[in-house]
XYZ file of C-alpha atoms in Angstrom:
299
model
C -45.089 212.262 108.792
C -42.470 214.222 109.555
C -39.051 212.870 111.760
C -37.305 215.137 113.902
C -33.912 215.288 115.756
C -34.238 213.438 118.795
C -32.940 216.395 120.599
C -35.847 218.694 120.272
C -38.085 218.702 123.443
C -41.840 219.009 123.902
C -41.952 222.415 124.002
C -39.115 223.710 121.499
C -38.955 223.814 118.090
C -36.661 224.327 115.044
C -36.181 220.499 115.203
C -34.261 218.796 111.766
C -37.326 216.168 110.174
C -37.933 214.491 107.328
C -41.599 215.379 106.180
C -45.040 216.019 107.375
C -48.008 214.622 106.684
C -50.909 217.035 106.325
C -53.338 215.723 107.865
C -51.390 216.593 111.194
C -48.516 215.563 113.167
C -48.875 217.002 117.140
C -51.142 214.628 119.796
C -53.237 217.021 121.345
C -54.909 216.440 125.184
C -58.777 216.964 124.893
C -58.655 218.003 128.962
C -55.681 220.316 128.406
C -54.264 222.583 125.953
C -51.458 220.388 125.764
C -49.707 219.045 122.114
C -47.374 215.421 122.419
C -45.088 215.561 119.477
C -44.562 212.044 118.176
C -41.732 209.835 118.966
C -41.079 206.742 116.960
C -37.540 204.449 118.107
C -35.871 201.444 116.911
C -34.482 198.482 119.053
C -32.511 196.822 117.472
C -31.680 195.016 120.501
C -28.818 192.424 119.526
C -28.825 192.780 115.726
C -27.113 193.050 113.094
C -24.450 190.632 113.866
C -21.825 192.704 112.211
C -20.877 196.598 111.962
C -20.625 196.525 108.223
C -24.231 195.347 108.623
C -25.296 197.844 110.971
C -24.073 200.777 108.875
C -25.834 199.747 105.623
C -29.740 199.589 107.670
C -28.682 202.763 108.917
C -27.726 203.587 104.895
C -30.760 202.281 103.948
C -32.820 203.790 105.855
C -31.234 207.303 105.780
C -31.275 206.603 101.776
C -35.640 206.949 101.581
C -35.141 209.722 103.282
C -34.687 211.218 99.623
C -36.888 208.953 97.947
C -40.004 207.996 99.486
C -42.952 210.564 98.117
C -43.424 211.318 101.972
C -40.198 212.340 102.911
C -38.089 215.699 102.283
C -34.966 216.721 103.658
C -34.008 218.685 106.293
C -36.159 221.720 107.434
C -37.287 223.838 110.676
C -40.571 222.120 111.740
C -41.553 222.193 115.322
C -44.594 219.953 113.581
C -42.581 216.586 113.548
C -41.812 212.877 114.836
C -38.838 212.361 116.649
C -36.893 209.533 115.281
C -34.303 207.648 117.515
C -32.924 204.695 116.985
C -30.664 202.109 119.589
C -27.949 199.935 117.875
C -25.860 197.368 119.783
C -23.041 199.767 121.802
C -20.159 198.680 119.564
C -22.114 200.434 116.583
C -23.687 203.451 118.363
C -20.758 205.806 116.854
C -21.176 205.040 113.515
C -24.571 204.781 113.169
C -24.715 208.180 114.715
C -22.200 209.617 111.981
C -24.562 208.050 109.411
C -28.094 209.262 110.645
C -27.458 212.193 112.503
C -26.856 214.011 108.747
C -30.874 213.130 108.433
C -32.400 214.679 111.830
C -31.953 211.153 113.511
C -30.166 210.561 116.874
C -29.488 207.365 118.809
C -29.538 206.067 122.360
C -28.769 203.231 124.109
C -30.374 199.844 124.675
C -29.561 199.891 128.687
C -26.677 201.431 131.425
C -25.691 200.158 134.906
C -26.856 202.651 137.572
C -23.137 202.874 138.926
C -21.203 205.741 137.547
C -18.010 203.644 137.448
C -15.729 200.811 138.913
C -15.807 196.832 139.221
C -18.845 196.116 137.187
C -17.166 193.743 134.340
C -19.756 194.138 131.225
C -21.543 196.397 132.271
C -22.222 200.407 130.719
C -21.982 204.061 132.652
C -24.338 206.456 131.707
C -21.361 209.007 130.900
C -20.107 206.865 128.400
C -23.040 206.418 126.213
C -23.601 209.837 126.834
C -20.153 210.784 125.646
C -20.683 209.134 122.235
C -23.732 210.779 121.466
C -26.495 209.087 122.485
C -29.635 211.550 123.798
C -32.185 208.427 125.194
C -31.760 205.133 126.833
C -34.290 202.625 127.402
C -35.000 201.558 130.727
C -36.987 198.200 132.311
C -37.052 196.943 128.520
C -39.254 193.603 128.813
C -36.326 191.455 127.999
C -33.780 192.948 130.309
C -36.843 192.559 133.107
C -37.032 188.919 132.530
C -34.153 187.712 130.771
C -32.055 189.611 133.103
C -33.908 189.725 136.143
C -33.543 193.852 136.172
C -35.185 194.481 139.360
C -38.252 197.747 139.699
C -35.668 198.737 142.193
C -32.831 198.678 139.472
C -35.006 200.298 137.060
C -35.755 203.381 139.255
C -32.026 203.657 139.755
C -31.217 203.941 136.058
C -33.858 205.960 135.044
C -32.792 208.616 137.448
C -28.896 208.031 136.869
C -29.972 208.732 133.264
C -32.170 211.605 134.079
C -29.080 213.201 135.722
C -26.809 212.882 132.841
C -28.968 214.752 131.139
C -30.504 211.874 128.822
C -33.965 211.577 128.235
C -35.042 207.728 129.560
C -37.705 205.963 127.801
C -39.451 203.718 130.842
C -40.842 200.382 129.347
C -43.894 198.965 131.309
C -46.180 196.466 130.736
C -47.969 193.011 131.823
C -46.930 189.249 130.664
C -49.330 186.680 129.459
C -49.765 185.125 132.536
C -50.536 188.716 134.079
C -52.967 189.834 130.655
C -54.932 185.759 131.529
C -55.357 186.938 135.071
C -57.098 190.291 134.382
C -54.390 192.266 136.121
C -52.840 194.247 133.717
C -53.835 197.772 134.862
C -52.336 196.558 138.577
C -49.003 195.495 136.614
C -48.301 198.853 134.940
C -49.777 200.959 138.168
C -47.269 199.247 140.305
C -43.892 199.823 137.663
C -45.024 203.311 136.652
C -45.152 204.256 140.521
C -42.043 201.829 141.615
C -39.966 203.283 138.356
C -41.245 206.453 138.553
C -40.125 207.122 142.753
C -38.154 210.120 143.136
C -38.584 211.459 139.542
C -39.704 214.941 139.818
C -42.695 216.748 137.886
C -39.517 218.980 136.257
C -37.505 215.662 135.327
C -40.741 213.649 134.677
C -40.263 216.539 131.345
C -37.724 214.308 129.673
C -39.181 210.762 130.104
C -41.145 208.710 127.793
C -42.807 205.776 128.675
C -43.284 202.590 126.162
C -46.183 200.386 126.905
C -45.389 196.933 125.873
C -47.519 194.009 126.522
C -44.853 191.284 126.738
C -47.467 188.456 125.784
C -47.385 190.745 122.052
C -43.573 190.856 121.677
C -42.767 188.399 118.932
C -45.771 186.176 119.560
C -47.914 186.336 116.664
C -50.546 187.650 119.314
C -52.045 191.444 118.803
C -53.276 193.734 120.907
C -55.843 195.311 119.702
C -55.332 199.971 119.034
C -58.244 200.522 120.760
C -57.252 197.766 123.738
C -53.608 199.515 124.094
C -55.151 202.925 123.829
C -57.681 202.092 126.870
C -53.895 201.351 128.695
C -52.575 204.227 127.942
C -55.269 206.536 129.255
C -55.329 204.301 132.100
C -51.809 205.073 133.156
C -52.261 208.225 132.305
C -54.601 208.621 135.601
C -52.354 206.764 137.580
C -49.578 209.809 136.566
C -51.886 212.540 137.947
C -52.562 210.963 140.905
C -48.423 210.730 141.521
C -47.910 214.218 139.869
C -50.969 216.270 138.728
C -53.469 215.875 135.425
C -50.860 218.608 133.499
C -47.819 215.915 133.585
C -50.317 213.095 132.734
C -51.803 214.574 130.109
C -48.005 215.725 128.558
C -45.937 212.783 128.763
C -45.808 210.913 126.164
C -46.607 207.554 125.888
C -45.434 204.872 123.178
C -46.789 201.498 122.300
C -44.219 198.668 122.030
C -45.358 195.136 120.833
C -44.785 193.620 117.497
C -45.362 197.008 115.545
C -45.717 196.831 111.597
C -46.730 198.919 108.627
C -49.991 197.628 108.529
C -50.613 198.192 111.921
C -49.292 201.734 112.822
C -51.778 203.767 111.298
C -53.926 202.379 113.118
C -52.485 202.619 116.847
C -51.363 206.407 115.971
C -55.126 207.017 114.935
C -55.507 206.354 118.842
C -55.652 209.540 120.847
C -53.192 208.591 124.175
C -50.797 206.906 121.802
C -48.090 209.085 120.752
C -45.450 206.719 118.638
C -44.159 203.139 118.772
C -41.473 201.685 120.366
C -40.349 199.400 117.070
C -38.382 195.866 117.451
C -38.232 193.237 114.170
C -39.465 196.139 111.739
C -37.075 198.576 112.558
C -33.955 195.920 111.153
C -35.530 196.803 107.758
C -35.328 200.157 106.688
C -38.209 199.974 103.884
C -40.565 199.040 107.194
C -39.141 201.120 109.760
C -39.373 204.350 107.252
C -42.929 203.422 106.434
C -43.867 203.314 110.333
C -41.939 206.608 110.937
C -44.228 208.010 107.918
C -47.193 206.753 109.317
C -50.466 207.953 108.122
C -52.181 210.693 110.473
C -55.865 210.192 110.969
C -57.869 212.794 109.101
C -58.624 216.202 111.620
């Protein structure tokens, strides 16, 4: 499967990728002539501990680029999966000097909604955007509960991200107490619509949104493809309703929770799933380049 430069949009081509798979690359809408290219990320949230370590995954993984039998270099495919990855901020730069020579970008794990003053520790969206990055996740699950980042908070960012010309990639989804209780669809119908306030149908172009069931994140518990699929299509009619069926059926939506080699084919085999949203896998590159390569489902 082929990885692109996490520049390209939606609707433009001449991305840089690795290779294709031919048994198809583009999600296509079955209600609308609509094609989702791919997007796979890594988080690698606060690892490696060191920047000599964080510029040999990026080595590594830029390295099967060359060798795996599924993988080529550079080319002009529109028919390709965008690739980003988001390093610790001390590391962003390098990494970026490393990968971007392989059709790879990176963003950034988080930014403060404030464009600048007395926020000690905290991130601008002009700065990450001066080093390079092109995305920036937004309402992560960990900065929602470890951090107590607000839907209020969230909304702010993804907008202040939005107008620095980044491409936000919203993280939604239910905890395990919320997944016992039944409520999951209420969960992600009240962040997509809180998150989502004030984001145009033009802007609402250049967001992703990562469904992650929290109770799934590094919990030994799976949700099922066909369980996270039935989530996606559900949100999916809660984005017409707040825009129209045309931006529902073009966003595209990632699955985030505990993602693995053995279990990507099947989730991208899914019809409303349109990459993965990668945490533990993507700190090894041998794993991370086998989920970017996953294996389309046969046309």
């Amino acid at each position: 499967m082929k990885l692109s430069l996490a520049l390209a949009t939606l609707a433009v081509g001449g991305a840089s990728a690795f290779s294709v798979n031919q048994n198809g690359g583009l999600r296509t809408s079955t209600q609308l002539n609509v094609f989702r290219q791919p997007i796979m990320a890594g988080n690698w949230k606060m690892n490696p501990t060191t920047e000599s370590d964080a510029l040999n995954l990026a080595i590594g993984f830029c390295a099967l680029v060359d060798t795996l039998e599924d993988t080529c270099g550079l080319d002009e495919s529109e028919t390709c999966t965008e690739v980003v990855v988001f390093p610790p901020f001390p590391f962003i730069s390098k990494v970026k000097d490393i990968v971007s020579e392989k059709g790879v970008t990176v963003g950034a794990q988080q930014v403060y909604y404030e464009d600048k003053g007395a926020f000690t520790g905290s991130v601008a969206a002009s700065m990450v955007k001066s080093v390079g990055c092109e995305y920036v996740l937004c309402g992560h699950s960990e900065r929602r509960t470890l951090f107590s980042d607000s839907d209020v908070n969230i909304n702010a960012k993804v907008k202040k991200v939005l107008e620095f010309g980044m491409k936000p990639i919203l993280c939604i989804g239910e905890t395990q107490e919320e997944y016992d209780l039944g409520i999951t669809e209420e969960v992600c119908a009240m962040q997509v619509s809180k998150d989502l306030a004030g984001v145009s149908k033009k802007d609402l172009e250049n967001v992703v949104l990562a469904y992650e069931p929290v109770w799934a994140i590094g919990t030994g518990l799976v949700c099922d493809a066909e369980d996270a699929n039935k989530v996606h299509k559900f949100i999916r009619t809660v984005l017409a309703k707040m825009y129209d069926e045309e931006a529902a059926q073009s966003i595209r939506i990632q699955y985030g929770g505990s993602v693995t080699p053995e279990s990507v084919d099947g989730l991208m085999a899914m019809s409303d799933i349109d990459g993965c949203l990668v945490g533990g896998a993507s700190l090894f590159s041998d794993k991370f380049a086998r989920i970017c390569n996953f294996k389309a489902a046969e046309e």
